[in-house]
CSV table of C-alpha atoms and ligand atoms in Angstrom, one decimal:
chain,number,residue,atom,x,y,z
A,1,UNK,CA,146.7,78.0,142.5
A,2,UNK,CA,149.4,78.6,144.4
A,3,UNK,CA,150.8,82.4,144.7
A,4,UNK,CA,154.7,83.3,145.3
A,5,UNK,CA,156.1,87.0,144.9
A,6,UNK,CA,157.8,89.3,146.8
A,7,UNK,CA,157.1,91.7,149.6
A,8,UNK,CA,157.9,95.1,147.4
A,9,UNK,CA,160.9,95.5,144.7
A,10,UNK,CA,163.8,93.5,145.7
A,11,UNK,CA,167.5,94.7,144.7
A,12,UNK,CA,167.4,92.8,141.4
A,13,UNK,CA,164.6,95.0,140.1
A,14,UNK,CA,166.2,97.7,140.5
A,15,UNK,CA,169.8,96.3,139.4
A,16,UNK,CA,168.0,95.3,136.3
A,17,UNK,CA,167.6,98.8,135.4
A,18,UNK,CA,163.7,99.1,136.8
A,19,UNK,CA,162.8,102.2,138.0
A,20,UNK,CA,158.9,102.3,138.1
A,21,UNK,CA,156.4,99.4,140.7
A,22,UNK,CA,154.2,99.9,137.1
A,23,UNK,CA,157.4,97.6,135.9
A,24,UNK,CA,157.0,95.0,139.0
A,25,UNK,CA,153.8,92.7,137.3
A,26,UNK,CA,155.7,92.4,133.6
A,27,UNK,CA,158.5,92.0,135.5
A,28,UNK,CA,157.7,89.0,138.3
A,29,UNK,CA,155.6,87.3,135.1
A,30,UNK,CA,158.9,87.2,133.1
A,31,UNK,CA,161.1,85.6,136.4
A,32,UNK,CA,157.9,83.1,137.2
A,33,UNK,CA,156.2,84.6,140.0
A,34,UNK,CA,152.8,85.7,140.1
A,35,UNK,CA,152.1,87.5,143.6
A,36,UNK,CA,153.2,90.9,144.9
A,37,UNK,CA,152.6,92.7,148.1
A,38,UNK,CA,152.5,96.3,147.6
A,39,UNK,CA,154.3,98.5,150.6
A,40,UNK,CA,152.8,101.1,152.6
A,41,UNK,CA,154.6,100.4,155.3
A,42,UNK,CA,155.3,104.0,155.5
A,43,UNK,CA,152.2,105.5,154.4
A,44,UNK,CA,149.6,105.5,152.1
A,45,UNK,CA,150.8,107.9,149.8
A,46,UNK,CA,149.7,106.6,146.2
A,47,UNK,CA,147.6,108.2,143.6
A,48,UNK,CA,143.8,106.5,142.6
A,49,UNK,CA,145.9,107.0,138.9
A,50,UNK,CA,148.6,105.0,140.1
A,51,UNK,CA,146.5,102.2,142.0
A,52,UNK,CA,144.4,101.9,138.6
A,53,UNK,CA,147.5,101.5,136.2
A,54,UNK,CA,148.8,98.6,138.4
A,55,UNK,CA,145.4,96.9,139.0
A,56,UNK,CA,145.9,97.2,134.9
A,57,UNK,CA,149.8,95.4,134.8
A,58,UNK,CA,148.8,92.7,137.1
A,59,UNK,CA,145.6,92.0,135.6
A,60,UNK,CA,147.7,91.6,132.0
A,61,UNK,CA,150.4,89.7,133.6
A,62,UNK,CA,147.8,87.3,136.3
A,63,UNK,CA,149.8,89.0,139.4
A,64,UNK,CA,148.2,88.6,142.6
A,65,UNK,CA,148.1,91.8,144.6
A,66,UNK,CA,147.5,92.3,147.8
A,67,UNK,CA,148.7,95.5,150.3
A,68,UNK,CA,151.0,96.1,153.3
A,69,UNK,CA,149.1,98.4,155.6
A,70,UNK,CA,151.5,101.3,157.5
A,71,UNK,CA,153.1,100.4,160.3
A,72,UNK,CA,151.9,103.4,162.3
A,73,UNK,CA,148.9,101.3,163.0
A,74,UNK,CA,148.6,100.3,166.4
A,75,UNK,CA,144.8,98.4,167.2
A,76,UNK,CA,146.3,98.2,171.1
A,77,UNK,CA,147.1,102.0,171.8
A,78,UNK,CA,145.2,104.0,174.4
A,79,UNK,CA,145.9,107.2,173.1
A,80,UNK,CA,142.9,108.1,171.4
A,81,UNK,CA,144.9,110.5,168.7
A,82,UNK,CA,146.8,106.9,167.7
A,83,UNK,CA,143.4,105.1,167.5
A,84,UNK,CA,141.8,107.8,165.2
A,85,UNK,CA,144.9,107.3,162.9
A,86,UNK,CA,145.1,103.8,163.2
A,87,UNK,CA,141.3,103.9,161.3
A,88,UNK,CA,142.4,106.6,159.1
A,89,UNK,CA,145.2,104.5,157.8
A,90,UNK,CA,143.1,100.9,157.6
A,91,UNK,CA,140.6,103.4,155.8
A,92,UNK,CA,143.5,105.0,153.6
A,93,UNK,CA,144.6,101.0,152.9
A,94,UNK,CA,141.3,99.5,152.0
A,95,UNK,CA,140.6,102.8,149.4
A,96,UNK,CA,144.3,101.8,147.7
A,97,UNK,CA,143.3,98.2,147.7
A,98,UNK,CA,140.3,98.8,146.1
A,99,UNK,CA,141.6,101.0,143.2
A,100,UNK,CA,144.7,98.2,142.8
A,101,UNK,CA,141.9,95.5,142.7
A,102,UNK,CA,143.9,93.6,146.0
A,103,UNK,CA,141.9,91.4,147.9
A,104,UNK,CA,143.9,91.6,150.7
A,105,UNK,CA,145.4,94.1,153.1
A,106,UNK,CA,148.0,93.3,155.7
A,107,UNK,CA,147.9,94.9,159.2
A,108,UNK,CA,150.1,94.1,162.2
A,109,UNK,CA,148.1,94.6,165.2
A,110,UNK,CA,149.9,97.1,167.3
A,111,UNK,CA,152.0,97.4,170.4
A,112,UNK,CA,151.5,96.3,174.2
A,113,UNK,CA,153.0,99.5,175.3
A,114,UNK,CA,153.0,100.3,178.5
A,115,UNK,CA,149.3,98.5,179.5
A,116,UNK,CA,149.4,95.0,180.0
A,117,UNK,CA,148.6,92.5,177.3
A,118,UNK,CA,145.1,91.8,178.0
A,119,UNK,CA,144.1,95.4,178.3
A,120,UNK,CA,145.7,96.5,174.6
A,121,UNK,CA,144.2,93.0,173.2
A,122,UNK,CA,140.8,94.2,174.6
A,123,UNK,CA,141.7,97.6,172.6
A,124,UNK,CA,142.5,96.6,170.0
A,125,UNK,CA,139.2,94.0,169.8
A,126,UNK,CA,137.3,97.1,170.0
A,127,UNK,CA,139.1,99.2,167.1
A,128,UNK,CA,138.6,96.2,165.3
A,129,UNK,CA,135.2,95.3,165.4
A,130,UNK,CA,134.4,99.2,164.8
A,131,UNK,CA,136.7,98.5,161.2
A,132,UNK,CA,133.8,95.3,161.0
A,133,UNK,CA,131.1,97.5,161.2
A,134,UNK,CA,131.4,101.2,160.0
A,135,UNK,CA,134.5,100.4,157.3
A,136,UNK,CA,134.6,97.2,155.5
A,137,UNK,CA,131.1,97.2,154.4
A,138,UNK,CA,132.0,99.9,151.6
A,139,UNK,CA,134.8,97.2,150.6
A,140,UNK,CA,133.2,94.4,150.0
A,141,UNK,CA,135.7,91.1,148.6
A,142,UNK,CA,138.6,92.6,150.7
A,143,UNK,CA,140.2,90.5,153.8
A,144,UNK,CA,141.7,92.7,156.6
A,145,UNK,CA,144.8,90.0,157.4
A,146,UNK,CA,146.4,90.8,161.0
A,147,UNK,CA,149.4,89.3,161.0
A,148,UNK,CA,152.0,87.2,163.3
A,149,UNK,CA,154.1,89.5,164.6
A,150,UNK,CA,158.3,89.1,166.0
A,151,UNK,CA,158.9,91.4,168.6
A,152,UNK,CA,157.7,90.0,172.1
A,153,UNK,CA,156.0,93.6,172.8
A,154,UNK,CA,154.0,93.1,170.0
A,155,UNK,CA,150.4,91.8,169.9
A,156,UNK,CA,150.5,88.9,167.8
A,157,UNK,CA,150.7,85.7,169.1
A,158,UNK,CA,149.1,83.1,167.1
A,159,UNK,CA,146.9,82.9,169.6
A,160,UNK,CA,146.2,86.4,169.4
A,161,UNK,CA,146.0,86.4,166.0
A,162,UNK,CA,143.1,83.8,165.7
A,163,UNK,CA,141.1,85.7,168.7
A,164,UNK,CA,141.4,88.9,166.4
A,165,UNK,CA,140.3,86.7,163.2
A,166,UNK,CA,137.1,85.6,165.0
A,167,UNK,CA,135.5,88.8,165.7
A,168,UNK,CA,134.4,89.1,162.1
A,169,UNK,CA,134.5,87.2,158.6
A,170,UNK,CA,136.2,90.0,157.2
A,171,UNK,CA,139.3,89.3,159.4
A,172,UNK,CA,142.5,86.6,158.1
A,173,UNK,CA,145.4,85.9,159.3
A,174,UNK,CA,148.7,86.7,157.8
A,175,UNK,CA,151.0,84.4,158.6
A,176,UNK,CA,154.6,85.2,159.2
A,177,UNK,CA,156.5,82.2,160.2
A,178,UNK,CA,159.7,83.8,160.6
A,179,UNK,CA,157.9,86.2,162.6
A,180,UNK,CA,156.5,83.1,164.9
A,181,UNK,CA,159.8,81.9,164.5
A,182,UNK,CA,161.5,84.8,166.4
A,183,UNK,CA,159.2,85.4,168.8
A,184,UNK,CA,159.5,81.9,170.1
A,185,UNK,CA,163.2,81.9,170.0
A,186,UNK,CA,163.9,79.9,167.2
A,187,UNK,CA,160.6,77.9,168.0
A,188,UNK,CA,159.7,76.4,164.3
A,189,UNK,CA,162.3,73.7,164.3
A,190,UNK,CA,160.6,71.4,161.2
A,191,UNK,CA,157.2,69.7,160.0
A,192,UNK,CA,155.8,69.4,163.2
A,193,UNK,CA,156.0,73.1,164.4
A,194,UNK,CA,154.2,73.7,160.8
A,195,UNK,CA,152.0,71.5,161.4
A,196,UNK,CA,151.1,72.3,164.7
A,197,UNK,CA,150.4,76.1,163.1
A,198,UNK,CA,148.0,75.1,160.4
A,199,UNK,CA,146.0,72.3,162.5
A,200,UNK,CA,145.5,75.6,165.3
A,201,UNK,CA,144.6,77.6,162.1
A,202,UNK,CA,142.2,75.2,161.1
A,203,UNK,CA,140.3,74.2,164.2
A,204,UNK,CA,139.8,77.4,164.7
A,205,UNK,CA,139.2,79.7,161.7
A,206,UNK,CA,138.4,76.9,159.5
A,207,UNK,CA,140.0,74.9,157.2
A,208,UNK,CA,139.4,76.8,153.9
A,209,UNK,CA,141.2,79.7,155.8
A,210,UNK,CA,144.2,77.1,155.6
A,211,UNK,CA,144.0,76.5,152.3
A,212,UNK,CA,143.8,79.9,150.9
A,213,UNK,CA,146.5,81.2,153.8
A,214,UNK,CA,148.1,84.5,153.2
A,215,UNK,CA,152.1,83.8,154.0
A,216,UNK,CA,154.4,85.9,154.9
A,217,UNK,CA,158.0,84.2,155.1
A,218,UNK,CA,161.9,84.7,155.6
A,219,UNK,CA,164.8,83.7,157.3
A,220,UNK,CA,165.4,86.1,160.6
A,221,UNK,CA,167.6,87.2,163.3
A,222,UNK,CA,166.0,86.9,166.7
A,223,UNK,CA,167.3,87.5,170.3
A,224,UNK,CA,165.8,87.6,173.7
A,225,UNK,CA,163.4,90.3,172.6
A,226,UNK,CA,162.1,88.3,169.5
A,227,UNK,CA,162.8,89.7,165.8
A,228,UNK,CA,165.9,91.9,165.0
A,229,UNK,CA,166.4,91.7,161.5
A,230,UNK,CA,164.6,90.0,158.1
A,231,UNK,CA,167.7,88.3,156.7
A,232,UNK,CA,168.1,85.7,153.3
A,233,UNK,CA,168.0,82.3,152.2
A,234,UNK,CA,171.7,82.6,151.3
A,235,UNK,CA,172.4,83.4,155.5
A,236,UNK,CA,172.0,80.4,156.1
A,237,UNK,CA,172.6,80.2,159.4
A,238,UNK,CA,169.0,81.6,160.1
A,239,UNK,CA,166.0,80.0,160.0
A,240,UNK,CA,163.6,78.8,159.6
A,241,UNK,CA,163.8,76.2,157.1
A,242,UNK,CA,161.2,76.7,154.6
A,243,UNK,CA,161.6,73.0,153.4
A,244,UNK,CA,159.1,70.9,155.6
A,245,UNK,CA,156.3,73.5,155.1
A,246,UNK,CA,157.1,73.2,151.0
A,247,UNK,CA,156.0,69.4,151.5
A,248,UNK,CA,153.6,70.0,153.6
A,249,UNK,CA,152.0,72.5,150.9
A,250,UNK,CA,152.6,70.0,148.1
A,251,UNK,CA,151.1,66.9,150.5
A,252,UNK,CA,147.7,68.6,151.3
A,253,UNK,CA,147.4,70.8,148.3
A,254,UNK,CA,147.0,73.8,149.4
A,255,UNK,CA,146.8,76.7,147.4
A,256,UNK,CA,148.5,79.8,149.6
A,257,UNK,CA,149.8,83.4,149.3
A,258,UNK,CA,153.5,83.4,150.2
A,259,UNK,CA,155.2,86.7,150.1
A,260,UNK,CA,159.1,86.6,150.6
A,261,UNK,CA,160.1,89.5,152.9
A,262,UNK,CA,163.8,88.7,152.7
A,263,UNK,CA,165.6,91.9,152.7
A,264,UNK,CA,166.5,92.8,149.1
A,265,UNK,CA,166.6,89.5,147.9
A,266,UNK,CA,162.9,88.9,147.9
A,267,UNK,CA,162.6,87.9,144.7
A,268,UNK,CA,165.0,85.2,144.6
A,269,UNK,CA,163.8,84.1,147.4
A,270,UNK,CA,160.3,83.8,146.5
A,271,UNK,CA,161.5,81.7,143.7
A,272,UNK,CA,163.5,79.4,145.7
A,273,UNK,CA,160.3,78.6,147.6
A,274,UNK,CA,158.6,77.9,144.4
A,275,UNK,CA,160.9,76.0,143.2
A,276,UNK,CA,160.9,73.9,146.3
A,277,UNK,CA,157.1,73.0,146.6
A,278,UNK,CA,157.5,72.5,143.1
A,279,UNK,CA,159.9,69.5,143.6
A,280,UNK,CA,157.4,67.8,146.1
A,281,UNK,CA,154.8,68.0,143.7
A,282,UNK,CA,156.7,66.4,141.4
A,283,UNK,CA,158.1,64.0,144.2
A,284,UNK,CA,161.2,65.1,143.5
A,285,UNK,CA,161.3,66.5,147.2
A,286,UNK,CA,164.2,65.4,149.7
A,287,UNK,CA,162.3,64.6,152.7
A,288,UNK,CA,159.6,62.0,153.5
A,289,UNK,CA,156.5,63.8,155.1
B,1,ZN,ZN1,154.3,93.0,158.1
């Protein structure tokens, strides 16, 4: 099955008078969605009580869950103060996750810094295959996704990405195409960059790891640095165009996560998508892939 929802509550929720995320999975059910990323971007700060009542919604309403990991996180840092807390907050992720019943936990990789590339890729193998070994064992069934990343100072290439994803089983890749997007400078120009994406995805990881992708996408604003801004479908003037990997989806049935991180119109936006890979399933699509 294929999963759409958005990355936390867009404006809508709230506009419709929604105060509590307990409302989000009765909620996304009633507009047709049936995936939601929950955001600790900021910090794990959420109650076992909490994390049990919305495992409990989404069950009832057949939402998908998965978890944004804070973005203090940073696998590439020397500082050994930021690599203690980087495991503390993975830990702190994977103990939410659990009690939510989320299979999934997304984590961007961390910064180059000052070091060169290499060196904080090289760190941030080694934080990583520690999370393997001494963390993930107590959560069994959860994926540790490391995601795409848009800022050029960032680790996460999608080569990068796929290095990290080899070092255990454990490991996915999230993949942000407006992230890939950006950092390439407007890179992802139709099917071909897509498909270029999922055959390196494939080859590499494998292809079930294709099928089942975990998706993060949204229009963006990039310059010379990579990503500024998360923008909306309705900007239309940023890309990239989510059409070609809709057929793409609906060509080689594949059954993905895609979280909409369009800022505050996430929801609609998810929907749009849905409603796109819908019309190639149907055949009703515009374009011949
Ligand atoms: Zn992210």
């Amino acid at each position: 099955m294929i999963r759409f929802g958005p990355a936390g509550n867009g404006n809508s929720f709230y506009e419709a008078g929604h105060k509590s995320s307990l409302e989000i999975p009765e909620y996304l059910a009633d507009v047709g969605l049936n995936a939601y990323e929950y955001q600790c971007g900021r910090g794990v700060n959420v109650k076992g009580e909490f994390c049990r009542q919305l495992a409990a919604k989404a069950r009832e309403y057949k939402i998908f869950l998965s978890l944004h990991a804070p973005y203090f996180i940073n696998l590439g840092t020397s500082d050994p103060k930021v690599m203690e807390s980087s495991l503390r907050h993975i830990a702190k992720s994977l103990a939410a996750a659990k009690d939510m019943e989320a299979t999934r936990i997304v984590v961007h990789p961390g910064s180059v810094g000052k070091n060169s590339r290499s060196e904080a890729l090289a760190r941030a193998e080694r934080l990583l295959a520690q999370t393997a070994a001494e963390l993930m064992p107590s959560f069994p069934g959860i994926s540790l996704c490391l995601e795409t990343m848009g800022k050029i100072n960032q680790l996460g290439t999608l080569d990068e990405v796929i290095g990290l994803c080899k070092l255990d089983k454990c490991f996915m890749p999230t993949i942000d195409f407006g992230h890939l997007h950006a950092r390439d400078l407007g890179a992802i120009k139709g099917r071909d960059e897509f498909e270029e994406v999922l055959d390196r995805i494939a080859s590499s990881l494998g292809a079930e790891v294709v099928q089942n992708l975990h998706v993060h996408f949204s229009a963006i604003e990039f310059a010379r640095g990579g990503e500024i801004r998360h923008r909306t479908f309705a900007e239309r003037e940023y890309g990239p165009d989510f059409e070609p990997l809709a057929a793409i989806i609906a060509r080689d049935r594949l059954t993905p996560v895609i979280i909409s991180e369009s800022a505050g119109a996430q929801t609609e936006d998810a929907l749009a998508m849905k409603e796109l890979v819908q019309r190639y399933q149907t055949g009703e699509g515009g374009r011949d892939v």
